[in-house]
Short mmCIF file of C-alpha atoms in Angstrom, two decimals:
data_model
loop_
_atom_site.label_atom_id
_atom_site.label_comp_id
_atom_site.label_asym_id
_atom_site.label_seq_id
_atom_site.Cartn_x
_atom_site.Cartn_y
_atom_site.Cartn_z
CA UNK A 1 0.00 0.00 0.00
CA UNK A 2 0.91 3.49 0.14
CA UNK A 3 2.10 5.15 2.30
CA UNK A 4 3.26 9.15 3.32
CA UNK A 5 6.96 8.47 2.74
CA UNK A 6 6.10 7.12 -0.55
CA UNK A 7 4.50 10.70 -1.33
CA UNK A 8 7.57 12.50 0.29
CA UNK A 9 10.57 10.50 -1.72
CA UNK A 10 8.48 11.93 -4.88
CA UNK A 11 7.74 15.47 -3.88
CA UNK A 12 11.45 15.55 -2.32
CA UNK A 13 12.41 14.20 -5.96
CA UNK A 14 11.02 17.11 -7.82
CA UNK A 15 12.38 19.34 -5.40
CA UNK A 16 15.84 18.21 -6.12
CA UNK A 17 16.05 17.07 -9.79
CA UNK A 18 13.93 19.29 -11.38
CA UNK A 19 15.84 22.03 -9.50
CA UNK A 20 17.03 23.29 -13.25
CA UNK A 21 13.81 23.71 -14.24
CA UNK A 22 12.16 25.46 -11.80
CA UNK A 23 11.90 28.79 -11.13
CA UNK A 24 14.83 30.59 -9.36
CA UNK A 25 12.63 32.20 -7.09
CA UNK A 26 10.50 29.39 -6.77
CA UNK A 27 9.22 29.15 -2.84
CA UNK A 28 10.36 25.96 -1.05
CA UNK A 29 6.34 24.84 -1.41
CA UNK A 30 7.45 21.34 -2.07
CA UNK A 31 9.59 20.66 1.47
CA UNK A 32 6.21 21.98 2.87
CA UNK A 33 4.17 19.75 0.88
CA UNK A 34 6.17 16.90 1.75
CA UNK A 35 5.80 17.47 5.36
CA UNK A 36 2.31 17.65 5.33
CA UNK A 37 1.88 13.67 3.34
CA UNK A 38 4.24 12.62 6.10
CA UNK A 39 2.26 14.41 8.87
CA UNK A 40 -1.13 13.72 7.92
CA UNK A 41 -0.57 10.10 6.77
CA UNK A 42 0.60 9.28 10.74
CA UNK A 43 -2.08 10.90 11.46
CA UNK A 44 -4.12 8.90 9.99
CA UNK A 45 -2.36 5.65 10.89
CA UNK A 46 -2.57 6.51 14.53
CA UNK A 47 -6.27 6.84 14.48
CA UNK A 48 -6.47 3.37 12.70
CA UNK A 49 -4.16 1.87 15.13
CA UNK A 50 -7.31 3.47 17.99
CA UNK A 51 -9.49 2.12 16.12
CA UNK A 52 -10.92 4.75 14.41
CA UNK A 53 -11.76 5.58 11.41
CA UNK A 54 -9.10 6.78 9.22
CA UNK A 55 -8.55 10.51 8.25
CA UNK A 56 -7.84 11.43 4.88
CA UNK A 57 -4.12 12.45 4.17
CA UNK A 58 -1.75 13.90 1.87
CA UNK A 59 -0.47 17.05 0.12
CA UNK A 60 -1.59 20.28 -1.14
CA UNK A 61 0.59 22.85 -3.32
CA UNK A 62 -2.43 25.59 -3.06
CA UNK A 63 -2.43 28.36 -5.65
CA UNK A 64 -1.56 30.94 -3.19
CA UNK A 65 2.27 28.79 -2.80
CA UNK A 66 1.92 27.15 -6.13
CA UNK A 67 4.87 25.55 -7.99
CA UNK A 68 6.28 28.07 -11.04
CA UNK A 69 8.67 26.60 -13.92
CA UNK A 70 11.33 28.62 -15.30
CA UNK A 71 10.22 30.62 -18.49
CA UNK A 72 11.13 29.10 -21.58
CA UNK A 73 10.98 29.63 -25.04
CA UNK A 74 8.63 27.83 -27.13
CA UNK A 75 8.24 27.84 -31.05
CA UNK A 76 9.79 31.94 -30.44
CA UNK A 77 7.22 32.39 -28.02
CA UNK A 78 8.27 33.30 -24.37
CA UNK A 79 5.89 31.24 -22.06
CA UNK A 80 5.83 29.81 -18.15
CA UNK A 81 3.93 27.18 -16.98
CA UNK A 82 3.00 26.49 -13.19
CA UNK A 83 0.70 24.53 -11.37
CA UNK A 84 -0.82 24.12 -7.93
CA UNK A 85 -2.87 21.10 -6.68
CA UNK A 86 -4.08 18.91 -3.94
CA UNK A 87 -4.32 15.29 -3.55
CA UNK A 88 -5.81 13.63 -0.65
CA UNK A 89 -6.30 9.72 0.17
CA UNK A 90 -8.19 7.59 2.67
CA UNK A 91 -7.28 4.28 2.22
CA UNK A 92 -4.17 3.77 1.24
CA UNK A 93 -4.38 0.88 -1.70
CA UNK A 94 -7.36 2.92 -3.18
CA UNK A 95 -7.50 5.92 -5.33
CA UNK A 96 -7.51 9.31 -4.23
CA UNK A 97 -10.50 10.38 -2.48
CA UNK A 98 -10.14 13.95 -3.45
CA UNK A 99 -7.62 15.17 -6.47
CA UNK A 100 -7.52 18.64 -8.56
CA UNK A 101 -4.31 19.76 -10.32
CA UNK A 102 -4.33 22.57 -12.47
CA UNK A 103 -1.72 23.35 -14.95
CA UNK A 104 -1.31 26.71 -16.17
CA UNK A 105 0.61 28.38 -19.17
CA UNK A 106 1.54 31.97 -19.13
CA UNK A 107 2.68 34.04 -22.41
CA UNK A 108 4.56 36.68 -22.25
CA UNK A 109 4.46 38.35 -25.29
CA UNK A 110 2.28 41.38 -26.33
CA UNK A 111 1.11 40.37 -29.87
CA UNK A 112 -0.02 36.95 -28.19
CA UNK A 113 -1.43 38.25 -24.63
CA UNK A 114 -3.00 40.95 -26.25
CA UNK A 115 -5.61 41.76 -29.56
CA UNK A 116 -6.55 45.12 -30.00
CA UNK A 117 -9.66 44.66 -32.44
CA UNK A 118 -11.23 41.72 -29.03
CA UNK A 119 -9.71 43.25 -25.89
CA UNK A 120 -10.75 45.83 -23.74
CA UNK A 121 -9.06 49.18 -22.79
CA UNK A 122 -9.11 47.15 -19.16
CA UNK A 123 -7.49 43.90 -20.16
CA UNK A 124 -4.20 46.45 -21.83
CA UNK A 125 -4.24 48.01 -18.91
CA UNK A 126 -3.58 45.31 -16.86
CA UNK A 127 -1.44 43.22 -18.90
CA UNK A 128 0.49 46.69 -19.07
CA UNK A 129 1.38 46.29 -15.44
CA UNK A 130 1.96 42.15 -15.33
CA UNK A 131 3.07 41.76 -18.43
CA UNK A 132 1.46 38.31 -18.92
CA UNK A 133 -1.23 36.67 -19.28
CA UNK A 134 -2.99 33.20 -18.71
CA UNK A 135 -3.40 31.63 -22.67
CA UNK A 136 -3.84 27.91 -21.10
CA UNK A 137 -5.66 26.52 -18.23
CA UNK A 138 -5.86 22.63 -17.81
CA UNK A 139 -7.75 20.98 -14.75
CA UNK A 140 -6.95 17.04 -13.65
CA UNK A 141 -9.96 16.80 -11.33
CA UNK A 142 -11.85 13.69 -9.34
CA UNK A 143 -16.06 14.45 -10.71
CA UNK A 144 -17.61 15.42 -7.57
CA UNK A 145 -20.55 13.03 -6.59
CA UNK A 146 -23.27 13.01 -9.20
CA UNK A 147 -21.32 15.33 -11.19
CA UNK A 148 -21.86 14.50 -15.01
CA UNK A 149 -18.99 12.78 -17.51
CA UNK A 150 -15.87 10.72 -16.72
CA UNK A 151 -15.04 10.06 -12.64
CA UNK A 152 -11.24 11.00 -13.54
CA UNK A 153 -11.14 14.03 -16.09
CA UNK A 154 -9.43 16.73 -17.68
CA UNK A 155 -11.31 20.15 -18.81
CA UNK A 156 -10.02 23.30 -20.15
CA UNK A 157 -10.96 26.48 -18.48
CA UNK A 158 -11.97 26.19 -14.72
CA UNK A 159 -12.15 28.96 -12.40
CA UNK A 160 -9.85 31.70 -12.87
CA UNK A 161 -8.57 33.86 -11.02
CA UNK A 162 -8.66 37.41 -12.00
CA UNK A 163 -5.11 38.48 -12.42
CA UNK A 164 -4.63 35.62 -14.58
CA UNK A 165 -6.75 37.34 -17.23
CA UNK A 166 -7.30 33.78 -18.76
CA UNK A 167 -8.09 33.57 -22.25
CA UNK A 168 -10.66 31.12 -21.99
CA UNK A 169 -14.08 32.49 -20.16
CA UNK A 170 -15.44 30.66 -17.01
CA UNK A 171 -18.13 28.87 -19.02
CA UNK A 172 -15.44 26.62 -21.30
CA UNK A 173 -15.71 23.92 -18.43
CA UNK A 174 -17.13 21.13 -20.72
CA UNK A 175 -16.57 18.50 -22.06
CA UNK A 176 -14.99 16.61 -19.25
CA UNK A 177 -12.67 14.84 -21.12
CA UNK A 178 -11.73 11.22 -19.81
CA UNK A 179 -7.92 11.17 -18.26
CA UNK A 180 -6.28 9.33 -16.33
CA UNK A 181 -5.60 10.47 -12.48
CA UNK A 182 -2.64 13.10 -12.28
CA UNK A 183 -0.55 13.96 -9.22
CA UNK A 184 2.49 16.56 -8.47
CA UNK A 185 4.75 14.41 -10.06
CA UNK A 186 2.97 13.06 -13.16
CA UNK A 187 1.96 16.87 -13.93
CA UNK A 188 6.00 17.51 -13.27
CA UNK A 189 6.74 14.78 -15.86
CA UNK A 190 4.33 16.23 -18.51
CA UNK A 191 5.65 19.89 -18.40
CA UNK A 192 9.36 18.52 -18.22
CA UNK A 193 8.15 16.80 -21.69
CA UNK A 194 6.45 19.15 -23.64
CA UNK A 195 7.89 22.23 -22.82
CA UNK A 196 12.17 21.90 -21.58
CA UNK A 197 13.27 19.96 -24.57
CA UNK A 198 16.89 18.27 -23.68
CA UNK A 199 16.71 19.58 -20.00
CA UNK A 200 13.27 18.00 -19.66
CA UNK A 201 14.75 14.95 -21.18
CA UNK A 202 17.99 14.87 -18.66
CA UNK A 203 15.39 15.16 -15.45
CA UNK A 204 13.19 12.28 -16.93
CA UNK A 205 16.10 10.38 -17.31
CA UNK A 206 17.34 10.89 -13.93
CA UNK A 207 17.18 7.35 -11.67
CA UNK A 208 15.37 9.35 -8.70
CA UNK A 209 12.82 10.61 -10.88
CA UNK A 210 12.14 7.46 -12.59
CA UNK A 211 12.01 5.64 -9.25
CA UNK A 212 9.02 8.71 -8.48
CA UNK A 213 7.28 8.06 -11.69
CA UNK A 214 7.05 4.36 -10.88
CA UNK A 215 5.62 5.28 -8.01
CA UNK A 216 2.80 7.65 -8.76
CA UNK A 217 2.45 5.07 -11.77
CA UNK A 218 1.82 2.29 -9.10
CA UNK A 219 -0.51 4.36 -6.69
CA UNK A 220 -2.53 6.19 -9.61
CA UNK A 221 -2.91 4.26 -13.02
CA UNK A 222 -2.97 0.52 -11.33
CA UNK A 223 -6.19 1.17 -9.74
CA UNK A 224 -7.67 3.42 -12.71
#
């Protein structure tokens, strides 16, 4: 089954390999996160040993400590993903009983972020003083009960929040598209991928982070 230092070794693996590319000024969020599986899963294990019923356990990277990439330069355009998320389980050889990651890409550029003949005097005014903008918004999410499509989905959109001037309005939520169930570290592996071409390739290829993989792999896509 698993367990809280399972989490940890793969939170503490992105935290250390994919050092190169994460933001410099990225916030130690992941040390925190890590704590918190450890924590909450003996937490949990103490109230089974009692007798009780078990609490649910394990991490949350919320939006307000979220984890930002380096930018990076893709097809000429200057662009930074980041993501936040939270991922809780009860027992520990079932699925999550509670799971939302969000993975967001920023653009930097004006002709991109910005389109005179669509956009408001507003929207230049703000992207004036951030200088980015939201162009991508995707949402790994666990359908609430008697919420309508797949049980494990990905949707474009989602709630925004408003400095992220997101391209996409509030309403592009459907369809839920059938995915399988993402965590920290599978999100970590699919930015790594798509967007940091041979130093995405170097952390993927990295023993530790192939070890983590395996074990998300295990605890996530087994049981889906």
């Amino acid at each position: 089954p698993l367990t809280g230092g399972d989490v940890a070794r793969c939170l503490s693996a992105i935290a250390s390999q994919f050092r190169p590319l994460l933001d410099p000024a990225s916030p130690p969020v992941l040390y925190t996160a890590r704590a918190q599986a450890e924590e909450s899963y003996g937490r949990s294990e103490q109230s089974v040993r009692r007798r009780q019923p078990p609490t649910p356990w394990g991490y949350a990277l919320p939006a307000q400590r979220l984890l930002p990439f380096r930018q990076v330069q893709v097809r000429g355009m200057a662009v930074q993903p980041d993501l936040f998320c939270r991922v809780l389980w009860l027992d520990p050889d079932e699925l999550p009983i509670d799971l939302n990651v969000v993975v967001r890409i920023w653009a930097m550029d004006t002709a991109v972020i910005y389109r005179p003949d669509l956009a408001a005097d507003a929207v230049r005014a703000s992207l004036d003083s951030s200088g980015r903008r939201v162009m991508l918004r995707y949402h790994f999410d666990l359908a609430s009960p008697g919420q309508p499509g797949p049980r494990f989905h990905i949707q474009a959109g989602g709630n925004a929040m408003p400095e992220e001037l997101c391209w996409l309005h509030e309403a592009v939520a459907v369809p839920r598209i059938a995915h399988q169930p993402m965590d920290a570290m599978l999100a970590c592996e699919m930015i790594a991928a798509n967007f940091y071409d041979e130093d995405g390739r170097r952390a993927l290829d990295d023993t530790t982070v192939a070890g983590a993989l395996r074990e998300s792999q295990r605890s996530l896509l087994v049981g889906y």
